[in-house]
Amino acid sequence: MLKLAKDFYITAYQKRKNFFQDNFLEQSYEYTFRYKEYTLDFNISFGLAGHTKEDNIAIINFGYNLDIEKWSNKKQRFQYIADVDSANGKSTKKYFDNIEAREIVLRFVEKCIDKYIKKYNPAIIVRGALSNIKINLPRYKRLDKKFFKYNYIKNVYSIDSSKSLYKICANNDDTDNKEIWVYCKKEWYFKQLDDVA
């Protein structure tokens, strides 16, 4: 257990390939943190969302999520906190309120983006589908800069502008998630996103 900030420790880390997909581009980085009486399971993933039909270019969906558990003295174990809304991420601050520690976690995301792009250099990366709340969060805008650092060009797609792309990126319950951020290494890759599978 390594202390990173006041009351904040990292207790475990592993890099994992998706065993259900026989593709080297499927990678996740998993961290476990302790903050006061909470355990924070943090997963940063790069998943294969699909391919362009014209040139068979891989489309990588990047995302991350934070699951929180709280220690129960009564049950003598950690229990999952169900009221953390993964759709907006704001309610995690109710439990994980250390500003310095949250900044450290964000830097972990940035480091994983660096590692992944330097090793695999994917031609197309997507984020989403994203809700209106997420697209306005400062941390989402901050991570934009990481992709620009590696010379990606960004376009924003809606469900109306690319139903084919939205189909492979959105879950069935993503009714409020209207926007997909797409980062391409070359401008002409965007033209191939009209027909993906």
PDB file of C-alpha atoms in Angstrom:
ATOM      1  CA  MET A   1       0.000   0.000   0.000  1.00  0.00           C
ATOM      2  CA  LEU A   2       1.553   3.264  -1.173  1.00  0.00           C
ATOM      3  CA  LYS A   3       0.440   6.651   0.152  1.00  0.00           C
ATOM      4  CA  LEU A   4      -0.317   9.185  -2.592  1.00  0.00           C
ATOM      5  CA  ALA A   5      -1.987  11.984  -0.594  1.00  0.00           C
ATOM      6  CA  LYS A   6      -3.660  12.545   2.761  1.00  0.00           C
ATOM      7  CA  ASP A   7      -5.878   9.524   3.538  1.00  0.00           C
ATOM      8  CA  PHE A   8      -5.350   8.318  -0.041  1.00  0.00           C
ATOM      9  CA  TYR A   9      -3.442   5.131  -0.973  1.00  0.00           C
ATOM     10  CA  ILE A  10      -2.976   2.893  -3.985  1.00  0.00           C
ATOM     11  CA  THR A  11      -3.305  -0.775  -3.021  1.00  0.00           C
ATOM     12  CA  ALA A  12      -3.310  -2.671  -6.332  1.00  0.00           C
ATOM     13  CA  TYR A  13      -2.655  -2.310 -10.058  1.00  0.00           C
ATOM     14  CA  GLN A  14      -2.881  -4.558 -13.074  1.00  0.00           C
ATOM     15  CA  LYS A  15      -2.851  -4.203 -16.822  1.00  0.00           C
ATOM     16  CA  ARG A  16      -5.294  -6.593 -18.408  1.00  0.00           C
ATOM     17  CA  LYS A  17      -6.017  -7.790 -21.918  1.00  0.00           C
ATOM     18  CA  ASN A  18      -9.642  -8.503 -22.688  1.00  0.00           C
ATOM     19  CA  PHE A  19      -9.713 -12.305 -22.664  1.00  0.00           C
ATOM     20  CA  PHE A  20     -12.990 -12.359 -24.599  1.00  0.00           C
ATOM     21  CA  GLN A  21     -11.424 -10.608 -27.562  1.00  0.00           C
ATOM     22  CA  ASP A  22      -8.509 -11.973 -29.546  1.00  0.00           C
ATOM     23  CA  ASN A  23      -7.171  -8.532 -30.366  1.00  0.00           C
ATOM     24  CA  PHE A  24      -4.057  -6.887 -28.950  1.00  0.00           C
ATOM     25  CA  LEU A  25      -5.750  -3.468 -29.050  1.00  0.00           C
ATOM     26  CA  GLU A  26      -8.156  -4.486 -26.265  1.00  0.00           C
ATOM     27  CA  GLN A  27      -6.461  -3.281 -23.069  1.00  0.00           C
ATOM     28  CA  SER A  28      -7.521  -2.101 -19.634  1.00  0.00           C
ATOM     29  CA  TYR A  29      -5.636  -0.607 -16.718  1.00  0.00           C
ATOM     30  CA  GLU A  30      -7.124  -1.358 -13.312  1.00  0.00           C
ATOM     31  CA  TYR A  31      -6.261   0.385 -10.053  1.00  0.00           C
ATOM     32  CA  THR A  32      -7.531  -0.043  -6.514  1.00  0.00           C
ATOM     33  CA  PHE A  33      -7.305   2.903  -4.126  1.00  0.00           C
ATOM     34  CA  ARG A  34      -8.177   3.380  -0.461  1.00  0.00           C
ATOM     35  CA  TYR A  35      -9.622   6.665   0.743  1.00  0.00           C
ATOM     36  CA  LYS A  36     -10.666   6.828   4.411  1.00  0.00           C
ATOM     37  CA  GLU A  37     -13.303   4.097   4.818  1.00  0.00           C
ATOM     38  CA  TYR A  38     -13.766   3.682   1.042  1.00  0.00           C
ATOM     39  CA  THR A  39     -12.304   1.370  -1.569  1.00  0.00           C
ATOM     40  CA  LEU A  40     -12.161   2.851  -5.067  1.00  0.00           C
ATOM     41  CA  ASP A  41     -11.952   0.464  -8.034  1.00  0.00           C
ATOM     42  CA  PHE A  42     -10.823   2.434 -11.055  1.00  0.00           C
ATOM     43  CA  ASN A  43     -10.849   0.993 -14.577  1.00  0.00           C
ATOM     44  CA  ILE A  44      -9.416   2.699 -17.661  1.00  0.00           C
ATOM     45  CA  SER A  45     -10.264   0.796 -20.836  1.00  0.00           C
ATOM     46  CA  PHE A  46      -9.485   0.853 -24.536  1.00  0.00           C
ATOM     47  CA  GLY A  47     -11.986  -1.394 -26.283  1.00  0.00           C
ATOM     48  CA  LEU A  48     -12.442  -2.403 -29.903  1.00  0.00           C
ATOM     49  CA  ALA A  49     -15.780  -0.848 -30.855  1.00  0.00           C
ATOM     50  CA  GLY A  50     -15.677  -1.853 -34.516  1.00  0.00           C
ATOM     51  CA  HIS A  51     -13.982  -1.299 -37.875  1.00  0.00           C
ATOM     52  CA  THR A  52     -14.474   0.908 -40.901  1.00  0.00           C
ATOM     53  CA  LYS A  53     -15.848  -1.189 -43.752  1.00  0.00           C
ATOM     54  CA  GLU A  54     -13.779   0.461 -46.469  1.00  0.00           C
ATOM     55  CA  ASP A  55     -10.238  -0.035 -45.115  1.00  0.00           C
ATOM     56  CA  ASN A  56     -10.928  -2.171 -42.018  1.00  0.00           C
ATOM     57  CA  ILE A  57      -9.477   0.473 -39.672  1.00  0.00           C
ATOM     58  CA  ALA A  58      -9.957  -0.359 -35.991  1.00  0.00           C
ATOM     59  CA  ILE A  59     -12.153   2.008 -33.976  1.00  0.00           C
ATOM     60  CA  ILE A  60     -11.027   2.174 -30.342  1.00  0.00           C
ATOM     61  CA  ASN A  61     -13.513   3.250 -27.687  1.00  0.00           C
ATOM     62  CA  PHE A  62     -11.777   4.875 -24.710  1.00  0.00           C
ATOM     63  CA  GLY A  63     -13.410   5.328 -21.325  1.00  0.00           C
ATOM     64  CA  TYR A  64     -13.036   4.931 -17.589  1.00  0.00           C
ATOM     65  CA  ASN A  65     -15.209   4.339 -14.548  1.00  0.00           C
ATOM     66  CA  LEU A  66     -14.933   4.505 -10.768  1.00  0.00           C
ATOM     67  CA  ASP A  67     -16.766   2.083  -8.454  1.00  0.00           C
ATOM     68  CA  ILE A  68     -16.900   2.916  -4.753  1.00  0.00           C
ATOM     69  CA  GLU A  69     -17.371   0.594  -1.787  1.00  0.00           C
ATOM     70  CA  LYS A  70     -17.683   1.597   1.862  1.00  0.00           C
ATOM     71  CA  TRP A  71     -16.557  -0.402   4.882  1.00  0.00           C
ATOM     72  CA  SER A  72     -19.458  -1.731   6.988  1.00  0.00           C
ATOM     73  CA  ASN A  73     -18.631  -2.317  10.641  1.00  0.00           C
ATOM     74  CA  LYS A  74     -21.864  -4.238  11.010  1.00  0.00           C
ATOM     75  CA  LYS A  75     -21.147  -6.693   8.193  1.00  0.00           C
ATOM     76  CA  GLN A  76     -17.344  -6.492   8.501  1.00  0.00           C
ATOM     77  CA  ARG A  77     -16.835  -6.081   4.785  1.00  0.00           C
ATOM     78  CA  PHE A  78     -16.901  -3.486   2.037  1.00  0.00           C
ATOM     79  CA  GLN A  79     -20.267  -2.825   0.412  1.00  0.00           C
ATOM     80  CA  TYR A  80     -20.899  -1.374  -3.018  1.00  0.00           C
ATOM     81  CA  ILE A  81     -22.397   2.133  -3.015  1.00  0.00           C
ATOM     82  CA  ALA A  82     -25.299   2.074  -5.431  1.00  0.00           C
ATOM     83  CA  ASP A  83     -26.118   5.782  -5.604  1.00  0.00           C
ATOM     84  CA  VAL A  84     -22.990   6.743  -7.527  1.00  0.00           C
ATOM     85  CA  ASP A  85     -24.334   7.678 -10.948  1.00  0.00           C
ATOM     86  CA  SER A  86     -21.873   6.604 -13.628  1.00  0.00           C
ATOM     87  CA  ALA A  87     -23.744   8.727 -16.165  1.00  0.00           C
ATOM     88  CA  ASN A  88     -22.484  11.998 -14.729  1.00  0.00           C
ATOM     89  CA  GLY A  89     -19.721  11.202 -12.232  1.00  0.00           C
ATOM     90  CA  LYS A  90     -20.624  14.141 -10.006  1.00  0.00           C
ATOM     91  CA  SER A  91     -21.940  12.092  -7.116  1.00  0.00           C
ATOM     92  CA  THR A  92     -18.539  10.453  -6.559  1.00  0.00           C
ATOM     93  CA  LYS A  93     -17.512  13.745  -4.930  1.00  0.00           C
ATOM     94  CA  LYS A  94     -19.998  13.029  -2.155  1.00  0.00           C
ATOM     95  CA  TYR A  95     -17.683  10.230  -0.994  1.00  0.00           C
ATOM     96  CA  PHE A  96     -14.381  10.890  -2.726  1.00  0.00           C
ATOM     97  CA  ASP A  97     -14.028  14.570  -1.884  1.00  0.00           C
ATOM     98  CA  ASN A  98     -10.252  15.055  -1.634  1.00  0.00           C
ATOM     99  CA  ILE A  99      -9.341  17.503  -4.423  1.00  0.00           C
ATOM    100  CA  GLU A 100      -5.671  16.493  -4.444  1.00  0.00           C
ATOM    101  CA  ALA A 101      -6.549  12.802  -4.650  1.00  0.00           C
ATOM    102  CA  ARG A 102      -9.023  13.369  -7.487  1.00  0.00           C
ATOM    103  CA  GLU A 103      -6.314  15.232  -9.383  1.00  0.00           C
ATOM    104  CA  ILE A 104      -3.957  12.265  -8.884  1.00  0.00           C
ATOM    105  CA  VAL A 105      -6.570   9.882 -10.298  1.00  0.00           C
ATOM    106  CA  LEU A 106      -6.977  12.113 -13.352  1.00  0.00           C
ATOM    107  CA  ARG A 107      -3.215  12.051 -13.868  1.00  0.00           C
ATOM    108  CA  PHE A 108      -3.393   8.235 -13.821  1.00  0.00           C
ATOM    109  CA  VAL A 109      -5.860   8.481 -16.724  1.00  0.00           C
ATOM    110  CA  GLU A 110      -3.496  10.776 -18.621  1.00  0.00           C
ATOM    111  CA  LYS A 111      -0.551   8.422 -18.070  1.00  0.00           C
ATOM    112  CA  CYS A 112      -2.577   5.471 -19.374  1.00  0.00           C
ATOM    113  CA  ILE A 113      -3.510   7.434 -22.496  1.00  0.00           C
ATOM    114  CA  ASP A 114       0.207   8.164 -22.995  1.00  0.00           C
ATOM    115  CA  LYS A 115       1.156   4.491 -22.574  1.00  0.00           C
ATOM    116  CA  TYR A 116      -1.536   3.209 -24.880  1.00  0.00           C
ATOM    117  CA  ILE A 117      -1.030   5.666 -27.731  1.00  0.00           C
ATOM    118  CA  LYS A 118       2.773   5.365 -27.632  1.00  0.00           C
ATOM    119  CA  LYS A 119       2.531   1.573 -27.849  1.00  0.00           C
ATOM    120  CA  TYR A 120      -0.408   1.031 -30.210  1.00  0.00           C
ATOM    121  CA  ASN A 121      -0.888   4.388 -31.993  1.00  0.00           C
ATOM    122  CA  PRO A 122      -4.499   3.706 -33.073  1.00  0.00           C
ATOM    123  CA  ALA A 123      -5.788   5.561 -36.129  1.00  0.00           C
ATOM    124  CA  ILE A 124      -9.250   6.222 -34.685  1.00  0.00           C
ATOM    125  CA  ILE A 125     -10.291   6.721 -31.046  1.00  0.00           C
ATOM    126  CA  VAL A 126     -13.833   7.491 -29.920  1.00  0.00           C
ATOM    127  CA  ARG A 127     -15.279   8.682 -26.614  1.00  0.00           C
ATOM    128  CA  GLY A 128     -18.917   8.142 -25.974  1.00  0.00           C
ATOM    129  CA  ALA A 129     -21.712   8.207 -26.373  1.00  0.00           C
ATOM    130  CA  LEU A 130     -21.581  11.108 -23.888  1.00  0.00           C
ATOM    131  CA  SER A 131     -24.314  12.863 -21.938  1.00  0.00           C
ATOM    132  CA  ASN A 132     -24.763  16.634 -21.878  1.00  0.00           C
ATOM    133  CA  ILE A 133     -23.384  16.648 -18.340  1.00  0.00           C
ATOM    134  CA  LYS A 134     -20.190  14.829 -19.302  1.00  0.00           C
ATOM    135  CA  ILE A 135     -19.355  16.920 -22.339  1.00  0.00           C
ATOM    136  CA  ASN A 136     -19.264  20.027 -20.159  1.00  0.00           C
ATOM    137  CA  LEU A 137     -17.090  18.625 -17.372  1.00  0.00           C
ATOM    138  CA  PRO A 138     -13.606  20.245 -17.142  1.00  0.00           C
ATOM    139  CA  ARG A 139     -11.879  16.845 -16.882  1.00  0.00           C
ATOM    140  CA  TYR A 140     -13.333  15.752 -20.222  1.00  0.00           C
ATOM    141  CA  LYS A 141     -12.120  18.931 -21.887  1.00  0.00           C
ATOM    142  CA  ARG A 142      -8.731  18.514 -20.232  1.00  0.00           C
ATOM    143  CA  LEU A 143      -8.274  15.019 -21.665  1.00  0.00           C
ATOM    144  CA  ASP A 144      -8.893  16.462 -25.135  1.00  0.00           C
ATOM    145  CA  LYS A 145      -5.439  18.006 -24.879  1.00  0.00           C
ATOM    146  CA  LYS A 146      -3.820  14.586 -24.466  1.00  0.00           C
ATOM    147  CA  PHE A 147      -5.144  13.475 -27.842  1.00  0.00           C
ATOM    148  CA  PHE A 148      -4.176  16.747 -29.500  1.00  0.00           C
ATOM    149  CA  LYS A 149      -0.651  16.226 -28.151  1.00  0.00           C
ATOM    150  CA  TYR A 150      -0.435  13.114 -30.343  1.00  0.00           C
ATOM    151  CA  ASN A 151      -1.687  14.993 -33.417  1.00  0.00           C
ATOM    152  CA  TYR A 152      -5.229  13.665 -33.429  1.00  0.00           C
ATOM    153  CA  ILE A 153      -7.910  15.702 -35.171  1.00  0.00           C
ATOM    154  CA  LYS A 154     -11.271  15.905 -33.395  1.00  0.00           C
ATOM    155  CA  ASN A 155     -14.796  15.854 -34.771  1.00  0.00           C
ATOM    156  CA  VAL A 156     -18.034  15.677 -32.800  1.00  0.00           C
ATOM    157  CA  TYR A 157     -20.846  13.407 -33.977  1.00  0.00           C
ATOM    158  CA  SER A 158     -24.458  13.233 -32.886  1.00  0.00           C
ATOM    159  CA  ILE A 159     -26.932  10.376 -33.223  1.00  0.00           C
ATOM    160  CA  ASP A 160     -28.391  12.198 -36.222  1.00  0.00           C
ATOM    161  CA  SER A 161     -25.098  12.819 -38.014  1.00  0.00           C
ATOM    162  CA  SER A 162     -23.816   9.225 -37.862  1.00  0.00           C
ATOM    163  CA  LYS A 163     -26.281   6.511 -36.869  1.00  0.00           C
ATOM    164  CA  SER A 164     -23.801   3.840 -37.965  1.00  0.00           C
ATOM    165  CA  LEU A 165     -21.121   5.118 -35.575  1.00  0.00           C
ATOM    166  CA  TYR A 166     -23.620   5.748 -32.789  1.00  0.00           C
ATOM    167  CA  LYS A 167     -24.847   2.155 -33.056  1.00  0.00           C
ATOM    168  CA  ILE A 168     -21.448   0.644 -32.207  1.00  0.00           C
ATOM    169  CA  CYS A 169     -20.618   3.185 -29.465  1.00  0.00           C
ATOM    170  CA  ALA A 170     -23.878   3.585 -27.519  1.00  0.00           C
ATOM    171  CA  ASN A 171     -25.558   1.169 -25.133  1.00  0.00           C
ATOM    172  CA  ASN A 172     -29.258   0.438 -25.425  1.00  0.00           C
ATOM    173  CA  ASP A 173     -29.970   2.562 -22.343  1.00  0.00           C
ATOM    174  CA  ASP A 174     -27.952   5.555 -23.560  1.00  0.00           C
ATOM    175  CA  THR A 175     -31.064   7.603 -24.294  1.00  0.00           C
ATOM    176  CA  ASP A 176     -29.532  10.766 -22.795  1.00  0.00           C
ATOM    177  CA  ASN A 177     -26.123  10.289 -24.386  1.00  0.00           C
ATOM    178  CA  LYS A 178     -26.230  12.256 -27.596  1.00  0.00           C
ATOM    179  CA  GLU A 179     -22.627  13.037 -28.501  1.00  0.00           C
ATOM    180  CA  ILE A 180     -19.594  11.034 -29.653  1.00  0.00           C
ATOM    181  CA  TRP A 181     -16.125  12.571 -29.729  1.00  0.00           C
ATOM    182  CA  VAL A 182     -13.967  11.132 -32.496  1.00  0.00           C
ATOM    183  CA  TYR A 183     -10.204  11.537 -32.774  1.00  0.00           C
ATOM    184  CA  CYS A 184      -8.509  10.579 -36.049  1.00  0.00           C
ATOM    185  CA  LYS A 185      -4.890  10.602 -37.127  1.00  0.00           C
ATOM    186  CA  LYS A 186      -5.832  11.732 -40.637  1.00  0.00           C
ATOM    187  CA  GLU A 187      -8.652  13.918 -41.892  1.00  0.00           C
ATOM    188  CA  TRP A 188      -9.832  11.440 -44.514  1.00  0.00           C
ATOM    189  CA  TYR A 189     -10.507   8.773 -41.855  1.00  0.00           C
ATOM    190  CA  PHE A 190     -13.614  10.729 -40.866  1.00  0.00           C
ATOM    191  CA  LYS A 191     -15.158   9.979 -44.271  1.00  0.00           C
ATOM    192  CA  GLN A 192     -14.960   6.256 -43.528  1.00  0.00           C
ATOM    193  CA  LEU A 193     -17.007   6.594 -40.352  1.00  0.00           C
ATOM    194  CA  ASP A 194     -20.237   6.789 -42.354  1.00  0.00           C
ATOM    195  CA  ASP A 195     -20.056   3.022 -42.789  1.00  0.00           C
ATOM    196  CA  VAL A 196     -18.743   1.044 -39.822  1.00  0.00           C
ATOM    197  CA  ALA A 197     -19.412  -2.349 -38.296  1.00  0.00           C
TER     198      ALA A 197
END
